[in-house]
Every structure is written in structure tokens, then in C-alpha cells.
CSV table of C-alpha atoms and ligand atoms in Angstrom, one decimal:
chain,number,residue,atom,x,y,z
A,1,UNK,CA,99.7,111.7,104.6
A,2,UNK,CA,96.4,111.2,102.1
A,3,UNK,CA,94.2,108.7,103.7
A,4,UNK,CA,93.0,108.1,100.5
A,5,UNK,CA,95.7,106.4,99.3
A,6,UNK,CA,94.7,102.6,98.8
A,7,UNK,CA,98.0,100.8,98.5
A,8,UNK,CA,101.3,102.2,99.5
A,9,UNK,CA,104.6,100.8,98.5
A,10,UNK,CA,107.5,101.1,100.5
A,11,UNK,CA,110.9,100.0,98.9
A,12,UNK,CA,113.9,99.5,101.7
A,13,UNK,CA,111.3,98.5,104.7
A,14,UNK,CA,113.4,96.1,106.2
A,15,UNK,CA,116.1,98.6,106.5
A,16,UNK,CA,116.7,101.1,109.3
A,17,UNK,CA,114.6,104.3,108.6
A,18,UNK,CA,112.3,101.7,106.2
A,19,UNK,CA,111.3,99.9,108.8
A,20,UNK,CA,110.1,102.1,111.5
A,21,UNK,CA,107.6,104.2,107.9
A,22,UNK,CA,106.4,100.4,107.4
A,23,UNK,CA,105.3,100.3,110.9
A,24,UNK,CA,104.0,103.4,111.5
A,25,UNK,CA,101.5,103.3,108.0
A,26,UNK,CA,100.2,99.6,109.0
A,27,UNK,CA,99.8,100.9,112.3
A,28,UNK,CA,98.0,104.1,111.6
A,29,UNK,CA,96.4,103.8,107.8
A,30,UNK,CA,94.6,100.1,108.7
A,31,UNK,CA,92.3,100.8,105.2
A,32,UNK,CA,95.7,101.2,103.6
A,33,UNK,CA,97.5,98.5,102.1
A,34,UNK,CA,101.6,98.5,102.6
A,35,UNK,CA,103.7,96.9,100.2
A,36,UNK,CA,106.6,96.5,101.3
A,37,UNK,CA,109.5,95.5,99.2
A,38,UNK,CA,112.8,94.8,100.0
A,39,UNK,CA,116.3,92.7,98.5
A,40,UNK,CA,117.1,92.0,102.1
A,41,UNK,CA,120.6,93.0,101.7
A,42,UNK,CA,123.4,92.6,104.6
A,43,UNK,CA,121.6,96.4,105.6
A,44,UNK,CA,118.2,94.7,105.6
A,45,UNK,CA,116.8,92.7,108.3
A,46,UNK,CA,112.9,91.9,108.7
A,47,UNK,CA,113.5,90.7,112.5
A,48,UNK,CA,112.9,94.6,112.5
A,49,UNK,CA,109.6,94.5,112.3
A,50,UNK,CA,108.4,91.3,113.5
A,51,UNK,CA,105.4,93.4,115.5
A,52,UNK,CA,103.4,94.1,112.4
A,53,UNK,CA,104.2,91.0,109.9
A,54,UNK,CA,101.0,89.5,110.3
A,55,UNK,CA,98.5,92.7,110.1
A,56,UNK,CA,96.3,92.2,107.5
A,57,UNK,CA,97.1,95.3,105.7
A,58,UNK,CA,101.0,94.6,105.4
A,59,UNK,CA,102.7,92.2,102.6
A,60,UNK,CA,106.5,91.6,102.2
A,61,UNK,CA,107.8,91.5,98.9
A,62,UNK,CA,111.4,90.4,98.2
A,63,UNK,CA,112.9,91.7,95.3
A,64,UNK,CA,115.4,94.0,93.8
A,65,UNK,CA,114.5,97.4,92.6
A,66,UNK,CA,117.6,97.4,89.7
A,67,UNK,CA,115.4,94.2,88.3
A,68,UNK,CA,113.1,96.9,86.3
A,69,UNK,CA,110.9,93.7,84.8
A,70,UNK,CA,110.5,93.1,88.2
A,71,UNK,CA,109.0,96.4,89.3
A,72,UNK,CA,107.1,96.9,85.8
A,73,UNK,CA,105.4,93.4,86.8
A,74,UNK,CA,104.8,94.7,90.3
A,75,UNK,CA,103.2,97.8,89.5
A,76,UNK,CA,101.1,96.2,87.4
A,77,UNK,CA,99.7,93.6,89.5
A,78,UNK,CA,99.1,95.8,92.2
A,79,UNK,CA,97.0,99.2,92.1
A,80,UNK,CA,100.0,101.1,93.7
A,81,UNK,CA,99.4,104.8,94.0
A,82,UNK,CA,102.2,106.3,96.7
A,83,UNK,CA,105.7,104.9,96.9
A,84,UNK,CA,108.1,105.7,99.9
A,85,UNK,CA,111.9,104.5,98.5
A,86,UNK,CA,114.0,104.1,100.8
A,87,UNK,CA,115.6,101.2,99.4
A,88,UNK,CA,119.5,102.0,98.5
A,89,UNK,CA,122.8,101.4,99.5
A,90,UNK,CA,123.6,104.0,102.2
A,91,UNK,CA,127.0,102.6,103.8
A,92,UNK,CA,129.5,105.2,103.2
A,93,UNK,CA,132.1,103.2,103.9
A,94,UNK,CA,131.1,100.8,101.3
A,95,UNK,CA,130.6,103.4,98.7
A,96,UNK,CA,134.2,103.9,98.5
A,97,UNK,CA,135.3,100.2,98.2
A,98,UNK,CA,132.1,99.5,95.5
A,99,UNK,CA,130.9,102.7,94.4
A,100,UNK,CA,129.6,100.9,91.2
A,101,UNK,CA,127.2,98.8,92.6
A,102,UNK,CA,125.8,102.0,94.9
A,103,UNK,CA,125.4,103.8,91.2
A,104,UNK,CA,123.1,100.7,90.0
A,105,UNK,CA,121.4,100.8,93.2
A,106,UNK,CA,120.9,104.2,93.8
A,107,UNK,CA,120.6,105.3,90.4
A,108,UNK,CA,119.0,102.8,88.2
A,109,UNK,CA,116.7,101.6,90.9
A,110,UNK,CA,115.4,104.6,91.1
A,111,UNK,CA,114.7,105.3,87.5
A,112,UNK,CA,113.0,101.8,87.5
A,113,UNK,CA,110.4,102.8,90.0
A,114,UNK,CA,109.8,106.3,88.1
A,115,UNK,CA,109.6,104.8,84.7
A,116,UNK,CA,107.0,101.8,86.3
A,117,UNK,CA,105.3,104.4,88.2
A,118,UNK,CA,104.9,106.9,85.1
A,119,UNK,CA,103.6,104.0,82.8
A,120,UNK,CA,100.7,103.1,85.5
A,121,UNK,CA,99.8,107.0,85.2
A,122,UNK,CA,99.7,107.2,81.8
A,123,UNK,CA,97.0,104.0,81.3
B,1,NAD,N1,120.1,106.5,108.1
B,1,NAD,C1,120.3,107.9,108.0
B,1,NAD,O1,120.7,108.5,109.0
B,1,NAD,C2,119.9,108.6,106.7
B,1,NAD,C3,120.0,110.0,106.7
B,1,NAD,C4,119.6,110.7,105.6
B,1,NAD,C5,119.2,110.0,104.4
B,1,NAD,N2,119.2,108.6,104.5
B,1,NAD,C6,118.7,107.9,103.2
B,1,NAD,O2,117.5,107.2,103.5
B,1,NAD,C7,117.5,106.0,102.7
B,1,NAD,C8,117.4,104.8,103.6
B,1,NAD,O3,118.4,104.8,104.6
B,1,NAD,P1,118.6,103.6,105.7
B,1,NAD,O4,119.6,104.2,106.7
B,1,NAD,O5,117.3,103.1,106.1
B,1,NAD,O6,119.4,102.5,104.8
B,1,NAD,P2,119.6,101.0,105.2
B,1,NAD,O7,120.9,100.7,104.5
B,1,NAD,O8,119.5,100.7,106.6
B,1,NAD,O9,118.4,100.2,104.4
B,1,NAD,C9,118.4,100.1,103.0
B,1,NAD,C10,117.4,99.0,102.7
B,1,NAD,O10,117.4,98.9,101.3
B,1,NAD,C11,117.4,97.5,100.9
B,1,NAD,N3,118.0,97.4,99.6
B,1,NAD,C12,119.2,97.7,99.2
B,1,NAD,N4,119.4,97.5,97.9
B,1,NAD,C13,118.2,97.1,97.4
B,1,NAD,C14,117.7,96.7,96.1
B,1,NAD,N5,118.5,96.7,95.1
B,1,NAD,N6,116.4,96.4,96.0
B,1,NAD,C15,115.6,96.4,97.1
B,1,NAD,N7,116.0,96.7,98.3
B,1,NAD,C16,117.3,97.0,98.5
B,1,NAD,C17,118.3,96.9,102.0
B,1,NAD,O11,118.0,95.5,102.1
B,1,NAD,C18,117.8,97.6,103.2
B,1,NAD,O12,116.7,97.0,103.9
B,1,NAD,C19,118.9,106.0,101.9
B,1,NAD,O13,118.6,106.6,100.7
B,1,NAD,C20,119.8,106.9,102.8
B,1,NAD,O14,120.8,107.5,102.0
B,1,NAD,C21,119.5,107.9,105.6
């Protein structure tokens, strides 16, 4: 990992693999700042990481990446230049009874934080 990088944003940090990146780059980049945002969904739960909520370097946003105002806003606002996304829906089992909302999830969300990310490049 770049210890350059200033602020990190990590989508899906109050998830299960989410939570334990969140931890480890508060805990080991201190002169990075972690964004970390999450919808707390029924996979989400921030009681996950209750060990580094109040480090100086870590903020919670909630939020949902399919909201692509949202994400524009939050990209702009905040000098983000590395994104972990690990926000998604990831049940299997649920993919089968709602597969549309894992294809706006999955799909769109994604796109939202590549289009916000390639409009902060390009200024
Ligand atoms: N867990 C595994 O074994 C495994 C293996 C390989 C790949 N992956 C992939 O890694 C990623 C993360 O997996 P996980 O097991 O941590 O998932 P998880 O379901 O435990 O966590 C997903 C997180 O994303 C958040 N989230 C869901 N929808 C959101 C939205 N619209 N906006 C913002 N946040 C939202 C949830 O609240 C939750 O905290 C997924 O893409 C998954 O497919 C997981």
C-alpha cells in the first residue's frame, strides 16, 4: 500500500471483509485518513469495529453507493485519492430470491464510484 495516499475511502466497511481493511489502514497508515462508507444493510454492522471508531484518522459515513448524487457530492467534498469497494450485496442466497436489487447494487454502485472518481481526475 502507497503511504502517500492522503484519504482513503472504503465502501462496505461495516461489512465482514470491510471491516477488518478499515481496521487495519487506521491502525497502520495513522497520516492516512479512512473514509469509511457504508448503507448499513442487514450484512452491515459497525459493532464490528467498535476498537477503532474514535481514532482520529477514521470517519463513518452512511450512505448508499446506488445514490450517485450522493457519491459525486462525496468525492467532491473530500480529497479522496484510493477507494477500496467492498460494499455489495454478497448473499448468494438472496441473489436468487432478489437478484434485481444485487444488479443495482453491484452494478450501478460501482459505476457511481468510477464515474465520481473519473470526474475528480479529470479537474
Ligand atoms: N466474504 C467472502 O468470502 C468473499 C469472497 C470473495 C469475494 N467477496 C466479495 O467481497 C465483497 C465484500 O464481501 P463481504 O463478505 O464483506 O460482504 P458483506 O455482505 O459482509 O458486506 C457488504 C457491506 O456492504 C454494505 N452495503 C450493501 N449495499 C450497500 C450500498 N448500496 N451502499 C453502501 N453500502 C452497502 C453492507 O451494509 C455491508 O456492510 C463483495 O463484493 C463480495 O462478493 C467476498
Amino acid at each position: 500500500m502507497n503511504r502517500n495516499f492522503k484519504t482513503i475511502l472504503v465502501t462496505g466497511g461495516a461489512g465482514f471483509i470491510g471491516s477488518h481493511v478499515v481496521r487495519r489502514l487506521v491502525n497502520n497508515y495513522p497520516g492516512s485518513k479512512i473514509i469509511n462508507l457504508d448503507k448499513l444493510t442487514y450484512a452491515g454492522n459497525l459493532q464490528n469495529i467498535t476498537d477503532i471508531e474514535n481514532k482520529s484518522n477514521y470517519t463513518f459515513v452512511k450512505g448508499d453507493i446506488t445514490d450517485g448524487a450522493f457519491i459525486d457530492n462525496l468525492f467532491q467534498k473530500n480529497d479522496i485519492d484510493a477507494v477500496i469497494h467492498l460494499a455489495a450485496e454478497s448473499h448468494v442466497d438472496r441473489s436468487i430470491s432478489n437478484p434485481t436489487e444485487f444488479a443495482i447494487t453491484n452494478v450501478i454502485g460501482t459505476i457511481n464510484l468510477l464515474n465520481a472518481a473519473k470526474k475528480e481526475l479529470g479537474k
